[in-house]
Amino acid sequence: MTEKRLIYLDWNATAPTRPQAVAAMADAAGLWANPSSVHGPGRAARAMIEDARERIATGIGVFPDQLVFTSGGTEAAALVMRGMSAARRLVSAIEHDAVLMSAPDAALVRVGQDGIIDLDALRDILGDGQAPALVALMHANNETGVLQPIEEAYELVQAAGGTLFVDAVQTAGKRPLPPADFLAVSAHKLGGPPGIGAVIARCATGLHAVQKGGGQERGLRGGTENLPGIMGFAAAIANSDRDWLVEAAARQNRMEARLKAAGGRVFAERAERLPNTSLIRMPGVAATTQLISMDLQGFAVSAGSACSSGKVGASHVLSAMGVAPQEAGEAIRISTGWTTTDSDIDDFCTAWEDLAARRVAA
Ligand code: PLP
C-alpha cells in the first residue's frame, strides 16, 4: 500500500520538531532529578537548565537572566498581562487570544485595512497626561503574517510613560527581536517542543508571579522546570537558521501570483509580511470546504483562525481589518517552513486552482 502524501503547510500552528530537539528531549527525559534539589542529581539538572538558558538567550540575542521559562506563549502572555501592575491596559485588536483573553478589560487599539496597527490611534489612546498604560502588540500576526511597526510604537509608549509587551511568538527565530520591555516566545513555533516558552523581561520592574508555587524562575514563575522541554528548546535554537526564509519569500511570491490569477485574494497583500505566511480567499468556497478538500488530497493547511475544538471560528483579525464575515469565512492560511519545497507549493497551487475551477463550473 502506498503511503498517503502529507504536505505540511501549517507551520504557524506548530513547526515540525527538529530531530536534534527530539534527541535532546529524549536524553533529558531519562533524568528524573528535581533541579531545585540540593543533592548531586538535582544540581546536575540545575546545571543543564542554566546551560540551556544561556544557549537559548545567545541564540535569540538576549541576556540569560532576562529569560523566564513558562509553559509556552499563552502562559508568557498571561504572566505579563496579569502579573504587571498597570493603571490600564491597551491591546491591539488583532492580538492572539492568548493576549486578548488575559486582558479582558483592555481597551482595543484599531488596525487599518492592511492589518497594521494604527499608530495615530495608539498615540491618541495613550493620550496626554493620562495614566501610564501596559500596551500589548504583536510582532507579526499569526493569520496574516503582517509585521507591526514595533519600534515606532515603542517610542510612543515610552514617551507616554507606559510599558510595552510584544508577542513575538511568530517571529522568534525568523527575525531579530524588536525593542520592548517584555516579549513572549514559544518553542513549538521554531522547531522545539510544545509546552515550553518564555517571557523575556528586559525590565522586570513591576512584574509579579501569577503562579507563585515554589518560587522558581527568580520568583516569577513557580513550578518545577520542564527540563526535557527546555533542552528541546535549546537544541531547536542551536540548530536553526534563517536561510530558508529567502526561498520562502520567492515561493510566497510565486504562489500568490498563481492563486491571484486563478481568482484568489491575498489579505494584507501590500503590507510587509512574514515570507512564510499567506492568508488567501477563494471566493464562493467556505474555508471548511477548502480545508476538507485539501486534507483529503494530503495538504495540511488551516483556516485563518481555528478554535481548540478544531472548528473554524470567525476571524477577529479579518474583522478588525474591515473584511466582511462572508469573505473572511472563505480564507485559508498557508504557512511554510524550512522543509517546504518548490514542488510542495506547486502541487498545492494546482489543487487550489482545481478546486476554484470546480466552484466556477458548478
Ligand atoms: N501568540 C501567537 C501569535 C501565536 O500564534 C500563538 C500560538 O498559536 C500563541 C501566542 C500561543 O502560544 P502557545 O501555543 O505556545 O501557547
Short mmCIF file of C-alpha atoms and ligand atoms in Angstrom, two decimals:
data_model
loop_
_atom_site.label_atom_id
_atom_site.label_comp_id
_atom_site.label_asym_id
_atom_site.label_seq_id
_atom_site.Cartn_x
_atom_site.Cartn_y
_atom_site.Cartn_z
CA MET A 1 0.00 0.00 0.00
CA THR A 2 1.39 3.42 -0.88
CA GLU A 3 1.54 5.91 1.95
CA LYS A 4 -0.78 8.90 1.69
CA ARG A 5 1.21 12.04 0.93
CA LEU A 6 1.40 14.77 3.53
CA ILE A 7 2.39 18.26 2.53
CA TYR A 8 2.51 20.27 5.71
CA LEU A 9 1.66 23.93 5.20
CA ASP A 10 0.55 24.83 8.72
CA TRP A 11 3.85 25.92 10.28
CA ASN A 12 2.34 28.91 12.09
CA ALA A 13 0.23 26.47 14.11
CA THR A 14 3.24 24.33 15.03
CA ALA A 15 6.54 23.75 13.27
CA PRO A 16 7.70 20.15 12.99
CA THR A 17 10.03 19.38 15.88
CA ARG A 18 13.66 19.40 14.77
CA PRO A 19 15.32 15.95 15.11
CA GLN A 20 18.04 17.48 17.34
CA ALA A 21 15.31 18.74 19.68
CA VAL A 22 13.70 15.30 19.82
CA ALA A 23 17.09 13.76 20.65
CA ALA A 24 17.83 16.36 23.35
CA MET A 25 14.42 15.76 24.94
CA ALA A 26 14.87 12.00 24.87
CA ASP A 27 18.23 12.36 26.65
CA ALA A 28 16.75 14.67 29.29
CA ALA A 29 13.66 12.50 29.82
CA GLY A 30 15.88 9.91 31.49
CA LEU A 31 16.92 12.46 34.13
CA TRP A 32 14.43 12.41 36.96
CA ALA A 33 16.05 14.80 39.42
CA ASN A 34 14.32 17.99 40.51
CA PRO A 35 16.52 20.98 39.57
CA SER A 36 15.70 22.58 42.95
CA SER A 37 17.09 19.62 44.93
CA VAL A 38 20.43 20.20 46.58
CA HIS A 39 21.77 16.69 46.00
CA GLY A 40 24.10 15.81 43.15
CA PRO A 41 21.46 14.72 40.57
CA GLY A 42 19.43 17.85 41.38
CA ARG A 43 22.48 20.06 40.89
CA ALA A 44 23.22 18.30 37.59
CA ALA A 45 19.66 19.04 36.39
CA ARG A 46 20.03 22.68 37.50
CA ALA A 47 23.34 22.97 35.62
CA MET A 48 21.68 21.63 32.46
CA ILE A 49 18.88 24.19 32.73
CA GLU A 50 21.25 27.09 33.26
CA ASP A 51 23.42 25.95 30.36
CA ALA A 52 20.31 25.69 28.13
CA ARG A 53 19.16 29.12 29.32
CA GLU A 54 22.46 30.59 28.13
CA ARG A 55 22.25 28.85 24.77
CA ILE A 56 18.66 30.00 24.21
CA ALA A 57 19.49 33.55 25.28
CA THR A 58 22.52 33.73 22.99
CA GLY A 59 20.51 32.30 20.12
CA ILE A 60 17.78 34.91 20.36
CA GLY A 61 20.02 37.80 21.37
CA VAL A 62 19.03 38.46 25.00
CA PHE A 63 20.72 38.01 28.39
CA PRO A 64 20.19 34.70 30.22
CA ASP A 65 18.80 36.44 33.31
CA GLN A 66 16.10 38.04 31.14
CA LEU A 67 14.52 34.65 30.37
CA VAL A 68 11.65 33.39 32.50
CA PHE A 69 10.59 29.93 31.34
CA THR A 70 6.86 29.31 31.01
CA SER A 71 4.71 26.56 29.50
CA GLY A 72 4.55 28.45 26.19
CA GLY A 73 3.34 31.63 24.54
CA THR A 74 -0.07 31.63 26.19
CA GLU A 75 1.34 31.48 29.69
CA ALA A 76 4.00 34.04 28.81
CA ALA A 77 1.27 36.47 27.72
CA ALA A 78 -0.76 35.77 30.84
CA LEU A 79 2.25 36.29 33.10
CA VAL A 80 2.90 39.76 31.68
CA MET A 81 -0.70 40.88 31.17
CA ARG A 82 -1.82 39.67 34.61
CA GLY A 83 1.42 39.93 36.53
CA MET A 84 2.30 43.51 35.60
CA SER A 85 0.83 46.21 37.75
CA ALA A 86 -0.63 48.88 35.47
CA ALA A 87 -3.29 51.54 35.78
CA ARG A 88 -4.74 50.50 32.43
CA ARG A 89 -4.16 48.04 29.61
CA LEU A 90 -4.25 48.56 25.85
CA VAL A 91 -4.09 45.75 23.31
CA SER A 92 -4.27 45.79 19.53
CA ALA A 93 -7.47 44.42 18.01
CA ILE A 94 -5.54 41.70 16.16
CA GLU A 95 -3.75 40.15 19.13
CA HIS A 96 -3.83 36.39 19.57
CA ASP A 97 -6.42 35.10 22.05
CA ALA A 98 -3.51 34.34 24.38
CA VAL A 99 -3.26 38.10 24.90
CA LEU A 100 -6.90 39.13 24.45
CA MET A 101 -8.18 36.60 26.98
CA SER A 102 -5.60 37.56 29.58
CA ALA A 103 -6.63 41.24 29.46
CA PRO A 104 -10.43 41.24 29.07
CA ASP A 105 -10.67 44.76 30.48
CA ALA A 106 -8.19 46.21 27.96
CA ALA A 107 -9.03 49.00 25.52
CA LEU A 108 -8.54 47.99 21.88
CA VAL A 109 -6.15 49.77 19.52
CA ARG A 110 -7.54 49.56 15.99
CA VAL A 111 -5.74 48.43 12.86
CA GLY A 112 -6.06 49.64 9.27
CA GLN A 113 -7.38 47.63 6.34
CA ASP A 114 -3.83 46.49 5.71
CA GLY A 115 -3.73 44.79 9.13
CA ILE A 116 -1.19 47.26 10.54
CA ILE A 117 -1.85 48.88 13.89
CA ASP A 118 -2.93 52.49 13.61
CA LEU A 119 -0.14 54.46 15.28
CA ASP A 120 -2.26 57.63 15.39
CA ALA A 121 -4.96 55.73 17.25
CA LEU A 122 -2.31 54.40 19.62
CA ARG A 123 -0.98 57.92 20.20
CA ASP A 124 -4.49 59.20 20.93
CA ILE A 125 -5.39 56.43 23.29
CA LEU A 126 -2.08 56.76 25.15
CA GLY A 127 -3.13 60.37 25.50
CA ASP A 128 -1.58 63.34 27.18
CA GLY A 129 -1.48 63.31 30.95
CA GLN A 130 -3.39 60.02 31.19
CA ALA A 131 -2.37 57.14 33.47
CA PRO A 132 0.57 55.12 32.03
CA ALA A 133 -0.58 52.01 30.23
CA LEU A 134 0.61 48.46 29.75
CA VAL A 135 0.41 48.03 25.97
CA ALA A 136 0.38 44.66 24.18
CA LEU A 137 1.21 44.48 20.48
CA MET A 138 2.27 41.54 18.37
CA HIS A 139 5.43 41.50 16.25
CA ALA A 140 3.78 39.58 13.40
CA ASN A 141 0.20 38.44 13.15
CA ASN A 142 -0.26 34.68 13.09
CA GLU A 143 -3.09 34.78 10.50
CA THR A 144 -1.94 37.41 8.00
CA GLY A 145 1.81 37.44 8.75
CA VAL A 146 1.70 41.26 8.84
CA LEU A 147 4.70 42.75 10.64
CA GLN A 148 3.90 45.57 13.03
CA PRO A 149 5.78 48.87 13.47
CA ILE A 150 7.02 47.98 16.94
CA GLU A 151 9.92 50.46 17.05
CA GLU A 152 7.63 53.43 16.37
CA ALA A 153 5.01 52.09 18.78
CA TYR A 154 7.63 51.65 21.50
CA GLU A 155 8.69 55.28 21.14
CA LEU A 156 5.09 56.36 21.65
CA VAL A 157 4.61 54.05 24.63
CA GLN A 158 7.83 55.21 26.26
CA ALA A 159 7.00 58.87 25.66
CA ALA A 160 3.71 58.28 27.48
CA GLY A 161 5.50 56.59 30.41
CA GLY A 162 3.99 53.18 29.57
CA THR A 163 5.29 49.63 29.28
CA LEU A 164 5.33 47.58 26.07
CA PHE A 165 4.76 43.84 25.85
CA VAL A 166 5.35 42.26 22.43
CA ASP A 167 4.06 38.84 21.44
CA ALA A 168 6.98 37.63 19.32
CA VAL A 169 5.74 34.04 19.11
CA GLN A 170 5.55 34.09 15.30
CA THR A 171 8.81 35.95 14.70
CA ALA A 172 11.28 34.45 17.20
CA GLY A 173 13.80 32.51 15.14
CA LYS A 174 12.76 34.33 11.97
CA ARG A 175 13.68 37.94 12.80
CA PRO A 176 15.69 39.77 15.44
CA LEU A 177 13.52 40.53 18.45
CA PRO A 178 12.17 44.08 18.44
CA PRO A 179 12.69 46.60 21.26
CA ALA A 180 10.16 46.18 24.10
CA ASP A 181 10.07 45.85 27.89
CA PHE A 182 8.67 42.30 27.74
CA LEU A 183 8.35 39.74 24.95
CA ALA A 184 6.78 36.30 24.63
CA VAL A 185 8.37 33.42 22.70
CA SER A 186 7.28 29.81 22.22
CA ALA A 187 9.47 26.83 21.31
CA HIS A 188 7.00 24.89 19.16
CA LYS A 189 6.90 27.62 16.53
CA LEU A 190 10.64 27.34 15.88
CA GLY A 191 11.26 23.61 15.89
CA GLY A 192 11.21 22.95 19.63
CA PRO A 193 8.56 21.03 21.56
CA PRO A 194 5.15 22.36 22.59
CA GLY A 195 4.74 23.15 26.27
CA ILE A 196 7.76 25.39 26.70
CA GLY A 197 8.29 29.07 26.05
CA ALA A 198 9.46 32.15 27.86
CA VAL A 199 8.88 35.72 28.85
CA ILE A 200 11.83 37.90 28.01
CA ALA A 201 11.87 40.52 30.73
CA ARG A 202 14.16 43.33 29.62
CA CYS A 203 12.97 45.25 32.64
CA ALA A 204 11.39 43.18 35.39
CA THR A 205 10.23 46.15 37.44
CA GLY A 206 6.62 45.72 38.45
CA LEU A 207 6.28 42.11 37.25
CA HIS A 208 4.74 39.72 39.80
CA ALA A 209 4.27 35.97 39.58
CA VAL A 210 0.80 34.81 38.60
CA GLN A 211 1.65 31.29 39.71
CA LYS A 212 3.90 31.54 42.78
CA GLY A 213 4.42 27.92 43.89
CA GLY A 214 7.97 27.13 44.91
CA GLY A 215 9.43 30.42 43.72
CA GLN A 216 11.24 29.06 40.67
CA GLU A 217 12.44 31.38 37.89
CA ARG A 218 13.55 34.06 40.37
CA GLY A 219 10.13 34.01 41.98
CA LEU A 220 8.39 34.96 38.72
CA ARG A 221 7.02 31.55 37.75
CA GLY A 222 6.60 28.81 40.30
CA GLY A 223 6.57 25.15 39.27
CA THR A 224 9.20 22.50 38.69
CA GLU A 225 11.03 23.36 35.48
CA ASN A 226 10.26 21.35 32.32
CA LEU A 227 13.78 20.01 31.83
CA PRO A 228 13.14 17.96 28.64
CA GLY A 229 11.21 20.89 27.16
CA ILE A 230 13.98 23.36 27.97
CA MET A 231 16.60 21.03 26.46
CA GLY A 232 14.48 20.64 23.31
CA PHE A 233 14.01 24.42 23.11
CA ALA A 234 17.80 24.98 23.33
CA ALA A 235 18.54 22.31 20.72
CA ALA A 236 15.97 23.77 18.32
CA ILE A 237 17.53 27.21 18.61
CA ALA A 238 21.07 25.91 18.25
CA ASN A 239 20.10 24.11 15.04
CA SER A 240 18.03 26.80 13.40
CA ASP A 241 18.99 29.30 10.77
CA ARG A 242 17.18 31.90 8.75
CA ASP A 243 18.49 30.94 5.30
CA TRP A 244 15.24 29.20 4.34
CA LEU A 245 13.32 32.48 4.61
CA VAL A 246 14.88 33.75 1.37
CA GLU A 247 13.49 30.82 -0.60
CA ALA A 248 10.21 31.07 1.34
CA ALA A 249 9.81 34.64 0.08
CA ALA A 250 10.31 33.54 -3.54
CA ARG A 251 7.77 30.72 -3.08
CA GLN A 252 5.31 33.10 -1.44
CA ASN A 253 5.52 35.46 -4.45
CA ARG A 254 5.08 32.64 -6.94
CA MET A 255 2.18 31.06 -5.09
CA GLU A 256 0.34 34.32 -4.55
CA ALA A 257 0.73 35.32 -8.21
CA ARG A 258 -0.67 31.94 -9.31
CA LEU A 259 -3.62 31.94 -6.92
CA LYS A 260 -4.50 35.54 -7.73
CA ALA A 261 -4.52 34.66 -11.42
CA ALA A 262 -6.99 31.88 -10.54
CA GLY A 263 -9.30 34.30 -8.68
CA GLY A 264 -7.78 34.33 -5.19
CA ARG A 265 -7.45 37.35 -2.95
CA VAL A 266 -4.44 37.78 -0.71
CA PHE A 267 -5.24 39.57 2.52
CA ALA A 268 -2.89 42.39 3.59
CA GLU A 269 -1.09 41.84 0.32
CA ARG A 270 0.73 45.15 0.28
CA ALA A 271 1.79 45.18 3.93
CA GLU A 272 5.22 43.97 4.98
CA ARG A 273 4.60 40.34 5.92
CA LEU A 274 6.46 37.27 7.07
CA PRO A 275 7.66 35.46 3.95
CA ASN A 276 6.18 32.17 5.17
CA THR A 277 2.57 33.33 5.70
CA SER A 278 -0.27 33.93 3.23
CA LEU A 279 -3.95 34.30 4.03
CA ILE A 280 -5.90 33.73 0.83
CA ARG A 281 -9.58 33.84 -0.02
CA MET A 282 -11.17 31.53 -2.56
CA PRO A 283 -14.35 33.43 -3.45
CA GLY A 284 -17.51 31.35 -3.08
CA VAL A 285 -15.91 28.41 -1.25
CA ALA A 286 -16.20 28.19 2.54
CA ALA A 287 -12.90 27.75 4.37
CA THR A 288 -14.13 24.47 5.89
CA THR A 289 -14.83 23.07 2.41
CA GLN A 290 -11.35 24.11 1.30
CA LEU A 291 -9.75 22.58 4.39
CA ILE A 292 -11.55 19.26 3.95
CA SER A 293 -10.77 19.10 0.25
CA MET A 294 -7.11 19.93 0.86
CA ASP A 295 -6.88 17.46 3.73
CA LEU A 296 -8.28 14.66 1.53
CA GLN A 297 -5.56 15.44 -1.00
CA GLY A 298 -2.83 15.41 1.66
CA PHE A 299 -2.32 19.14 2.25
CA ALA A 300 -2.34 20.31 5.87
CA VAL A 301 -3.45 23.95 5.91
CA SER A 302 -5.68 25.85 8.28
CA ALA A 303 -8.34 28.49 8.33
CA GLY A 304 -7.16 31.89 9.45
CA SER A 305 -8.32 31.15 12.91
CA ALA A 306 -9.14 27.77 14.36
CA CYS A 307 -10.57 27.17 17.81
CA SER A 308 -9.15 24.46 20.02
CA SER A 309 -12.21 22.37 19.12
CA GLY A 310 -10.91 22.27 15.53
CA LYS A 311 -13.96 24.22 14.35
CA VAL A 312 -13.39 27.25 12.16
CA GLY A 313 -14.35 30.38 14.04
CA ALA A 314 -14.90 33.88 12.70
CA SER A 315 -11.54 35.62 12.42
CA HIS A 316 -11.37 38.64 14.73
CA VAL A 317 -8.25 39.66 12.80
CA LEU A 318 -10.02 39.95 9.44
CA SER A 319 -12.99 41.54 11.14
CA ALA A 320 -10.68 44.19 12.68
CA MET A 321 -9.34 44.82 9.16
CA GLY A 322 -12.88 45.56 7.99
CA VAL A 323 -13.32 42.34 5.99
CA ALA A 324 -16.95 41.21 5.69
CA PRO A 325 -17.73 37.97 7.61
CA GLN A 326 -18.64 36.06 4.45
CA GLU A 327 -15.33 36.92 2.77
CA ALA A 328 -13.42 36.17 5.96
CA GLY A 329 -15.12 32.77 6.07
CA GLU A 330 -13.55 31.90 2.71
CA ALA A 331 -9.93 32.45 3.76
CA ILE A 332 -7.34 29.81 4.44
CA ARG A 333 -3.83 30.28 5.74
CA ILE A 334 -0.83 28.71 4.08
CA SER A 335 2.28 28.83 6.25
CA THR A 336 5.58 27.29 5.23
CA GLY A 337 8.86 26.35 6.88
CA TRP A 338 12.39 25.09 6.42
CA THR A 339 11.46 21.74 4.83
CA THR A 340 8.88 23.17 2.41
CA THR A 341 9.91 22.63 -1.21
CA ASP A 342 9.03 24.30 -4.51
CA SER A 343 7.12 21.21 -5.57
CA ASP A 344 5.06 21.27 -2.33
CA ILE A 345 3.89 24.74 -3.29
CA ASP A 346 3.39 23.88 -6.97
CA ASP A 347 1.24 20.88 -6.01
CA PHE A 348 -0.74 22.96 -3.55
CA CYS A 349 -1.35 25.65 -6.19
CA THR A 350 -2.60 23.02 -8.64
CA ALA A 351 -5.02 21.62 -6.04
CA TRP A 352 -6.22 25.13 -5.19
CA GLU A 353 -6.73 26.02 -8.86
CA ASP A 354 -8.67 22.79 -9.46
CA LEU A 355 -10.98 23.46 -6.53
CA ALA A 356 -11.53 27.06 -7.61
CA ALA A 357 -12.27 25.92 -11.18
CA ARG A 358 -14.76 23.31 -9.93
CA ARG A 359 -16.57 26.01 -7.97
CA VAL A 360 -16.75 28.24 -11.06
CA ALA A 361 -18.01 25.33 -13.18
CA ALA A 362 -20.64 24.31 -10.59
N1 PLP B 1 0.77 34.16 20.22
C1 PLP B 1 0.71 33.89 18.91
C2 PLP B 1 0.88 34.99 17.91
C3 PLP B 1 0.51 32.57 18.47
O1 PLP B 1 0.45 32.30 17.16
C4 PLP B 1 0.35 31.54 19.44
C5 PLP B 1 0.07 30.15 19.04
O2 PLP B 1 -0.55 29.90 18.03
C6 PLP B 1 0.42 31.89 20.80
C7 PLP B 1 0.63 33.21 21.15
C8 PLP B 1 0.29 30.86 21.87
O3 PLP B 1 1.49 30.13 22.02
P1 PLP B 1 1.49 28.69 22.71
O4 PLP B 1 0.84 27.75 21.75
O5 PLP B 1 2.94 28.38 22.93
O6 PLP B 1 0.75 28.81 23.99
#
